[in-house]
XYZ file of C-alpha atoms in Angstrom:
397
model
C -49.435 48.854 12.458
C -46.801 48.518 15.301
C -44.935 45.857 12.918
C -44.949 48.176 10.259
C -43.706 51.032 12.759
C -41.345 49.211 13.714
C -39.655 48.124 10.876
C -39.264 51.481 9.801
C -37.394 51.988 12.982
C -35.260 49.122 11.947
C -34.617 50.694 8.565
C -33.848 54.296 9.934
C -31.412 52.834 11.696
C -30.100 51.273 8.454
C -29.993 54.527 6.706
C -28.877 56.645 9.628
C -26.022 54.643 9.848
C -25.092 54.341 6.146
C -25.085 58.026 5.737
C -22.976 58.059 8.781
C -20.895 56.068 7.577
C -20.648 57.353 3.966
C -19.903 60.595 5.321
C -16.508 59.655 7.410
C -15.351 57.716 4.374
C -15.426 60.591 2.231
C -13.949 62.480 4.805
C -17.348 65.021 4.737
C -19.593 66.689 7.596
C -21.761 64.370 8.561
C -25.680 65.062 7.335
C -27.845 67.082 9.490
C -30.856 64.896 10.771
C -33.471 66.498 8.653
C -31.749 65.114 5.483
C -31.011 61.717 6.881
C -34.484 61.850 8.077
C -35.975 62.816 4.253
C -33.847 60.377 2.575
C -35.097 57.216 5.016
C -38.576 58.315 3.984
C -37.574 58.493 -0.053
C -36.250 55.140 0.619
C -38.895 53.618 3.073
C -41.467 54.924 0.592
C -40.280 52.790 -2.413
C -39.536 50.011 -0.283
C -43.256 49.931 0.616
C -45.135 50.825 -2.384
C -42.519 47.786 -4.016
C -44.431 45.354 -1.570
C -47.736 46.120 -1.929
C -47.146 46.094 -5.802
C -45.341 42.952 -4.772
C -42.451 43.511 -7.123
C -39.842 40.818 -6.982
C -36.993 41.537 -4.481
C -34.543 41.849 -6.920
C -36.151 44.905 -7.781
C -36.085 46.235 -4.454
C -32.706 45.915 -3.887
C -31.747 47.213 -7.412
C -33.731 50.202 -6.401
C -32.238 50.696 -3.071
C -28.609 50.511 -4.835
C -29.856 52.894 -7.281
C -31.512 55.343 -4.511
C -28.438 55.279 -2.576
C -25.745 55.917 -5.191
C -28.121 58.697 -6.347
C -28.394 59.986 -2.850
C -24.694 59.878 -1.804
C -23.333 61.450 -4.636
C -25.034 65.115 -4.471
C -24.987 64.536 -0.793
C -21.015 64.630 -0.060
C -20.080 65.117 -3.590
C -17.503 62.408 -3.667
C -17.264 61.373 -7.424
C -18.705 58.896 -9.258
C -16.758 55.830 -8.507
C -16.418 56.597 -4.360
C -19.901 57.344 -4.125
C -20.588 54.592 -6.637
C -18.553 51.925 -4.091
C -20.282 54.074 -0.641
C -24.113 52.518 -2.650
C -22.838 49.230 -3.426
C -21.806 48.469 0.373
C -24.818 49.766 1.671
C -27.158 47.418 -0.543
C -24.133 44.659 -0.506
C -24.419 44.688 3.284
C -28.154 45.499 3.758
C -29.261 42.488 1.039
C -26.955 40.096 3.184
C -28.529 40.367 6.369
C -31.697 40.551 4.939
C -31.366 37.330 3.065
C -29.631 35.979 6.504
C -32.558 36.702 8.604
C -34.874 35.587 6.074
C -33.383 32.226 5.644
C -33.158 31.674 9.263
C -36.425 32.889 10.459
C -37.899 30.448 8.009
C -35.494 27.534 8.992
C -36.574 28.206 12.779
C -40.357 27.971 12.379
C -40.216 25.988 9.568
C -41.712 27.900 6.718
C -41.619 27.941 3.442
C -39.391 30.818 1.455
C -41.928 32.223 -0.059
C -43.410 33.645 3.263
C -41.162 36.084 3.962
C -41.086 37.699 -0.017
C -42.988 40.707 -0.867
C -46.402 39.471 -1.291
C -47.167 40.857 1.957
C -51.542 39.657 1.046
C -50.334 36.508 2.219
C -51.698 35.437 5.453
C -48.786 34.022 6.452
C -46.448 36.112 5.200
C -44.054 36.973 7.906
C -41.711 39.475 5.769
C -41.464 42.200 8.411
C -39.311 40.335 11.232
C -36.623 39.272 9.238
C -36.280 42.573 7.365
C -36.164 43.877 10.799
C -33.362 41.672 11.916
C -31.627 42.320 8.784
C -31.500 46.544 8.822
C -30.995 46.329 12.372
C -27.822 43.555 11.873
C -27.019 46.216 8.834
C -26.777 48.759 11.072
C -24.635 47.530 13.407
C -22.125 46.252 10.885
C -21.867 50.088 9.424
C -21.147 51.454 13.166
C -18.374 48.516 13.983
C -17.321 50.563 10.402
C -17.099 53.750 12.236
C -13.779 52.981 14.112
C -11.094 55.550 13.103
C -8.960 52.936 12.056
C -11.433 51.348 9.719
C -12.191 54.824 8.590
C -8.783 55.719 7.839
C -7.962 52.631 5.713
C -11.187 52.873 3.677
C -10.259 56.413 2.762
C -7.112 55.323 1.894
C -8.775 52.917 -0.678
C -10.777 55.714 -1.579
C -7.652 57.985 -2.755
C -6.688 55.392 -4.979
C -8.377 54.846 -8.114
C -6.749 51.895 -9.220
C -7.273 50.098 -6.585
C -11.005 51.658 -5.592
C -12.136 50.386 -9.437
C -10.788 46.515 -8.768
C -12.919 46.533 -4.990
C -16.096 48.115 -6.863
C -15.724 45.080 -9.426
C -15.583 42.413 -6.655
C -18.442 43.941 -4.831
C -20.783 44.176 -7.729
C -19.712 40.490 -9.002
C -20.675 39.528 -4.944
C -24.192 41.839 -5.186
C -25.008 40.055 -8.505
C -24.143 36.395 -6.796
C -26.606 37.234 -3.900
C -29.163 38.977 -6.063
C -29.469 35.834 -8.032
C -30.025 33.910 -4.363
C -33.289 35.919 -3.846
C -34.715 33.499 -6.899
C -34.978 31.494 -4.167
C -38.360 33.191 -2.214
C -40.050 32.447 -5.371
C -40.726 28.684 -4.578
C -43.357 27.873 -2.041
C -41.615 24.636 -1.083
C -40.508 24.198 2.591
C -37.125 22.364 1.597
C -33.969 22.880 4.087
C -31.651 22.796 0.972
C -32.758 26.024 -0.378
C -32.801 27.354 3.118
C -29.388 26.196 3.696
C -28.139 27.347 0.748
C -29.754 31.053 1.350
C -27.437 31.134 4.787
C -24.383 29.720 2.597
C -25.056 32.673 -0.030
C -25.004 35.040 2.922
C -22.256 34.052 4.769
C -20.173 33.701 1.603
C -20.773 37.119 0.393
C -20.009 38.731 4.236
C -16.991 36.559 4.376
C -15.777 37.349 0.498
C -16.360 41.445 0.800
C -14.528 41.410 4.267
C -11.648 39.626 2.710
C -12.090 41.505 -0.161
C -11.643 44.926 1.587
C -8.831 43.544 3.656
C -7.026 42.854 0.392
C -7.533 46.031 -0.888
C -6.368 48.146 1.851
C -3.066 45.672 2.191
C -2.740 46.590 -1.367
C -3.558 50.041 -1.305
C -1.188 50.270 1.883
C 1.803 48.311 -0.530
C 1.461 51.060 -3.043
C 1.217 53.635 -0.435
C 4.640 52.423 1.025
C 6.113 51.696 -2.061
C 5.395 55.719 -2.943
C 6.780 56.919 0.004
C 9.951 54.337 -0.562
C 10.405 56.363 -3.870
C 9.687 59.600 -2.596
C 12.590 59.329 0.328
C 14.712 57.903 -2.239
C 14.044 61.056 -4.201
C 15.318 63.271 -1.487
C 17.987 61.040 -0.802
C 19.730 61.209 -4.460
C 18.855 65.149 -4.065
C 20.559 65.163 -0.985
C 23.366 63.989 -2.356
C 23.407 65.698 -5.244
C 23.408 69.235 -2.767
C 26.335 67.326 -0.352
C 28.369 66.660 -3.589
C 27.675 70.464 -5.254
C 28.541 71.747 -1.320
C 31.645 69.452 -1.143
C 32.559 71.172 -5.157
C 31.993 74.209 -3.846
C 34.176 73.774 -0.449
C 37.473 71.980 -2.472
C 36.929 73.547 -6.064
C 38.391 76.596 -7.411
C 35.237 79.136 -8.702
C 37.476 80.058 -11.579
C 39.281 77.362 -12.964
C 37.031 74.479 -11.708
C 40.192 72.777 -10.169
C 40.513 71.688 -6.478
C 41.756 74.105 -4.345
C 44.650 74.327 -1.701
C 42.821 72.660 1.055
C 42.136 69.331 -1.116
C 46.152 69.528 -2.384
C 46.823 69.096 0.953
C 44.255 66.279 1.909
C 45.664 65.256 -1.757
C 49.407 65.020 -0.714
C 49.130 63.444 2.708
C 47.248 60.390 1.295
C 49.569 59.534 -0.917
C 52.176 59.976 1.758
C 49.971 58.414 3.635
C 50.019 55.027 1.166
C 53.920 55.308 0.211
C 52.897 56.307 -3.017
C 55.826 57.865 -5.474
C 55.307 61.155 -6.688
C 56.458 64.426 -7.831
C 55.813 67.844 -6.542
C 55.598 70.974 -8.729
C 55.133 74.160 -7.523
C 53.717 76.439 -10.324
C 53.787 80.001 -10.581
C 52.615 82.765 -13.054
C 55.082 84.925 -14.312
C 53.523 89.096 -14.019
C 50.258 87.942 -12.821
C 49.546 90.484 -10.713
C 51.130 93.063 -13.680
C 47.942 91.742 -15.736
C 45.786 92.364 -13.220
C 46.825 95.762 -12.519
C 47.154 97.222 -16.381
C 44.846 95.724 -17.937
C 42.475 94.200 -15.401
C 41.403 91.437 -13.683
C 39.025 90.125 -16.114
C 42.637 90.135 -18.136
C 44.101 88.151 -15.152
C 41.300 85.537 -14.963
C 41.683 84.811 -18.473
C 45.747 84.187 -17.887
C 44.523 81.652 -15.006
C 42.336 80.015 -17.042
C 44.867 79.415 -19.943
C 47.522 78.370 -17.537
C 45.155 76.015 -16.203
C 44.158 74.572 -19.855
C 47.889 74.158 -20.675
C 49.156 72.805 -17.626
C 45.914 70.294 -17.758
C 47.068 69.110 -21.338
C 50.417 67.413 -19.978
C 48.744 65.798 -17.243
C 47.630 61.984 -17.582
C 43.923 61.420 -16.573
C 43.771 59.702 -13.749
C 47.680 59.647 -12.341
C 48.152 63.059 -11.893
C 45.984 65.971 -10.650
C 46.529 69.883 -10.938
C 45.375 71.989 -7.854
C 45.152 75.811 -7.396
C 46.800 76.466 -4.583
C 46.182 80.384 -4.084
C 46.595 83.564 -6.142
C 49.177 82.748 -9.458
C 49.962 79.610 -7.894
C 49.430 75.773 -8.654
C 50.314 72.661 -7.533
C 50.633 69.247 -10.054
C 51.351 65.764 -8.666
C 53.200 63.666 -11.111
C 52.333 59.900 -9.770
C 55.691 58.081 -10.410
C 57.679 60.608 -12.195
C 61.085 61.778 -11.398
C 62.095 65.256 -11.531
C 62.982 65.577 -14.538
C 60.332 63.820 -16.130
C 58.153 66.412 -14.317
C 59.898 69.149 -15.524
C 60.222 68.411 -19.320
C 56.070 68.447 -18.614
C 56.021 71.835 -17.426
C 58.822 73.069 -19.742
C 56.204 71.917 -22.893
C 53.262 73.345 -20.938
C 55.486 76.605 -20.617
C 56.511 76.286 -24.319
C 52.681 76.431 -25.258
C 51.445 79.028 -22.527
C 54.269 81.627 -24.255
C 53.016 80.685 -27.511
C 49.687 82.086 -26.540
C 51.394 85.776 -25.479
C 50.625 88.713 -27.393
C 47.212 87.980 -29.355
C 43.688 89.270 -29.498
C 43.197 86.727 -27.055
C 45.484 87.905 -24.688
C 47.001 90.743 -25.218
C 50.178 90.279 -22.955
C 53.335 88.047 -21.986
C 52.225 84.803 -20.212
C 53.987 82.188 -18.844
C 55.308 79.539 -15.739
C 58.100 78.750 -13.531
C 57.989 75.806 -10.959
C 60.264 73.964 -8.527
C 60.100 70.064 -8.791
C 60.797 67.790 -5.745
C 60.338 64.093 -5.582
C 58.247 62.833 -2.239
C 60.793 60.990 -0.647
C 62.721 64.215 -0.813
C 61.060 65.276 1.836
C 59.974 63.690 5.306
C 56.126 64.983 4.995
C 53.507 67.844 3.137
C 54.584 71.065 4.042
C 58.329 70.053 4.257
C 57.982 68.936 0.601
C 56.053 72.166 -0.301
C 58.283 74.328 1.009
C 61.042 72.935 -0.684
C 59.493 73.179 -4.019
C 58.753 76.497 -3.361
C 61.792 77.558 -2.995
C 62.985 75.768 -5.728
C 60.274 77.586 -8.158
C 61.759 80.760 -6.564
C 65.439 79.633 -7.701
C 64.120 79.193 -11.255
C 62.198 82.723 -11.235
C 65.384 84.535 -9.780
C-alpha cells in the first residue's frame, strides 16, 4: 500500500508539473489545485486499472498522450496543434524516464525486463520503483522548463505555425521510436543487450527532442529577425518616402510643381561652385497682377501654369532647369548657352505663350520678358541675378 501511495505521489508530481508547465507556454493562468488535483486522479485511475488488466505499455502511454492532449486543450484553450505539441512532450518526456529507470533498475539488480511491465501478479514484479524514478525525473525536467527564458522561447515556437507543425512531426516520429522500445518488457530474458539498448533508446530520444527544440527556436528566432529586418526596412523606405515628399514640399512650387527660389539659389551656386558655363534668364510675366485683379486669381494661376508649360518646352531635359523664383517671376539656367542662344529660347517660348492670348482658355493677353546674362558675367549668385534683372527690366521698359 505505501508503494502504491507513493507512486502516486511520484505521478502528481508528474502532472502537477506538466500542467504547470503547459500553462506558462501558452501564456495562461496557471490551474487552480482542485483541477490539477482531478486530472492526476483521471490519469492515475487509467494508469492503474491498465495494470491490473495488464494491458501492454504501449497502451498506457498512448492513453496518457491521448488523456493529456484531451485535457490541455479545454483546459487553456490553446488550439489544436499547441495543445497537441503541450501532450506529446508530456508523454515524450514522461515515457523516457520511465523506460530509463526501468532499464536501469533492472540492469542494477539484474532482472529480467519483463519484471518491471504491467503484469503487476508477478511476484517479482518490481514495476512501481522505476515508474517512480521516472515521474519524479519527469518532473524535474518540466520545472528546469519553467525558467523564463525557456518559457519565452517555447512560446515563441508556439506563435509560429510553420515552425510549431515541423517540431510536432519530430516529436511524434521520436514517441513512435521509443514506443516501439517498450516491445522490449515483453521478453522474460535477463540479456544486457536489450537492457542496454532500452538506456540507448532513452538517451537518444532526450538527446534528439532537446536538439530538436533548440533547432526550432534558432529557427523560429531566424524568422523572427528576419521579420523584424523587413519590418524596419519598411519604415525605412517610408521614411524616406515622407523626407523626400517634405524636401518637395520645402523646394517645390505648390502651383507649378517647379523648384522654388530657395533651390535656384542652392541651384546657381553649385554650378558656380564647379565652374560650370551657364546662362541666366530672368523671366517675367507681362500684366500678371492685371489678371489677377480683373478677372481673378484662379485667372492668374492658370497664366502661371501656361508660362510654366511653354517655358518648360524649350528647355533640354537634363541641362537646363526652370525655377519659380517668386510672384510672375522665373528663373531658367541654360547649361552652356550663350546669350543669345538663350534668348532665341525664350523669344520662341514668348512666340507660343502670345499665341495662347485671347481664347476660351484664357481669356486675356499673356506673355514674357527676361534679361539674359552669361555666368562669368558676373563674379557670384546674386551679382549675376541682379544683373539679369535689370536687364529683364530694360527689355520691359
Amino acid at each position: 500500500m505505501l508503494r502504491l501511495l507513493l507512486a502516486a505521489a511520484a505521478a502528481y508530481c508528474y502532472c502537477d508539473r506538466y500542467f504547470t508547465y503547459a500553462a506558462k507556454a501558452l501564456a495562461r493562468p496557471t490551474a487552480p489545485v482542485r483541477y490539477t488535483l482531478g486530472l492526476f486522479l483521471v490519469n492515475y485511475t487509467v494508469f492503474f486499472l491498465c495494470s491490473v488488466m495488464q494491458f501492454h505499455l504501449i497502451v498506457n502511454w498512448t492513453l496518457l498522450f491521448a488523456l493529456l492532449f484531451a485535457e490541455t486543450l479545454p483546459l487553456f484553450r490553446g488550439g489544436l496543434l499547441p495543445s497537441g505539441l503541450l501532450a506529446l512532450q508530456g508523454a515524450l518526456i514522461g515515457l523516457t524516464f520511465n523506460m530509463l529507470s526501468r532499464c536501469i533498475v533492472t540492469l542494477v539488480l539484474d532482472v529480467p525486463l519483463n519484471a518491471v511491465n504491467n503484469n503487476t501478479s508477478q511476484a517479482d514484479n518490481i514495476k512501481l520503483y522505476p515508474v517512480m524514478a521516472g515521474f519524479l525525473l519527469a518532473a524535474l525536467v518540466f520545472q528546469l522548463y519553467l525558467k523564463p527564458g525557456r518559457i519565452r522561447a517555447l512560446r515563441l515556437v508556439m506563435r509560429s505555425r510553420e515552425h510549431l507543425r515541423v517540431f510536432l512531426w519530430m516529436a511524434a516520429i521520436l514517441y513512435g521510436y521509443l514506443s516501439l522500445g517498450l516491445l522490449l518488457y515483453s521478453t522474460g530474458e535477463n540479456l544486457l543487450v536489450l537492457k542496454l539498448w532500452g538506456i540507448k533508446s532513452a538517451v537518444f530520444t532526450a538527446v534528439g527532442y532537446q536538439y530538436g527544440l533548440w533547432y526550432t527556436i534558432r529557427m523560429c528566432r531566424l524568422s523572427l529577425y528576419r521579420k523584424q529586418n523587413e519590418k524596419m526596412r519598411a519604415e525605412v523606405r517610408l521614411q524616406r518616402r515622407e523626407t523626400e515628399s517634405l524636401r518637395s514640399l520645402a523646394f517645390r512650387d505648390a502651383l507649378t510643381g517647379l523648384f522654388n527660389r530657395q533651390c535656384a539659389q542652392q541651384r546657381i551656386e553649385g554650378m558656380y561652385d564647379r565652374r560650370e558655363p551657364f546662362c541666366l534668364c530672368f523671366i517675367d510675366l507681362n500684366g500678371l497682377k492685371h489678371v489677377n485683379d480683373r478677372i481673378g486669381h484662379s485667372a492668374g494661376d492658370a497664366y502661371l501654369l501656361a508660362a510654366a508649360q511653354e517655358i518648360g518646352r524649350v528647355l533640354r531635359p537634363g541641362a537646363d532647369h526652370l525655377f519659380r523664383y517668386g510672384g510672375d517671376e522665373f528663373i531658367a539656367l541654360f547649361s552652356g548657352y550663350t546669350e543669345e542662344e538663350a534668348g532665341r529660347k525664350l523669344r520662341e517660348a514668348d512666340r507660343m505663350l502670345r499665341a495662347c492670348s485671347n481664347t476660351s482658355a484664357y481669356p486675356f493677353s499673356l506673355s514674357l520678358c527676361f534679361g539674359a546674362v552669361r555666368s562669368d558675367a558676373a563674379a557670384g549668385p546674386d551679382e549675376l541675378i541682379q544683373a539679369a534683372d535689370r536687364k529683364m527690366y530694360q527689355q520691359k521698359a
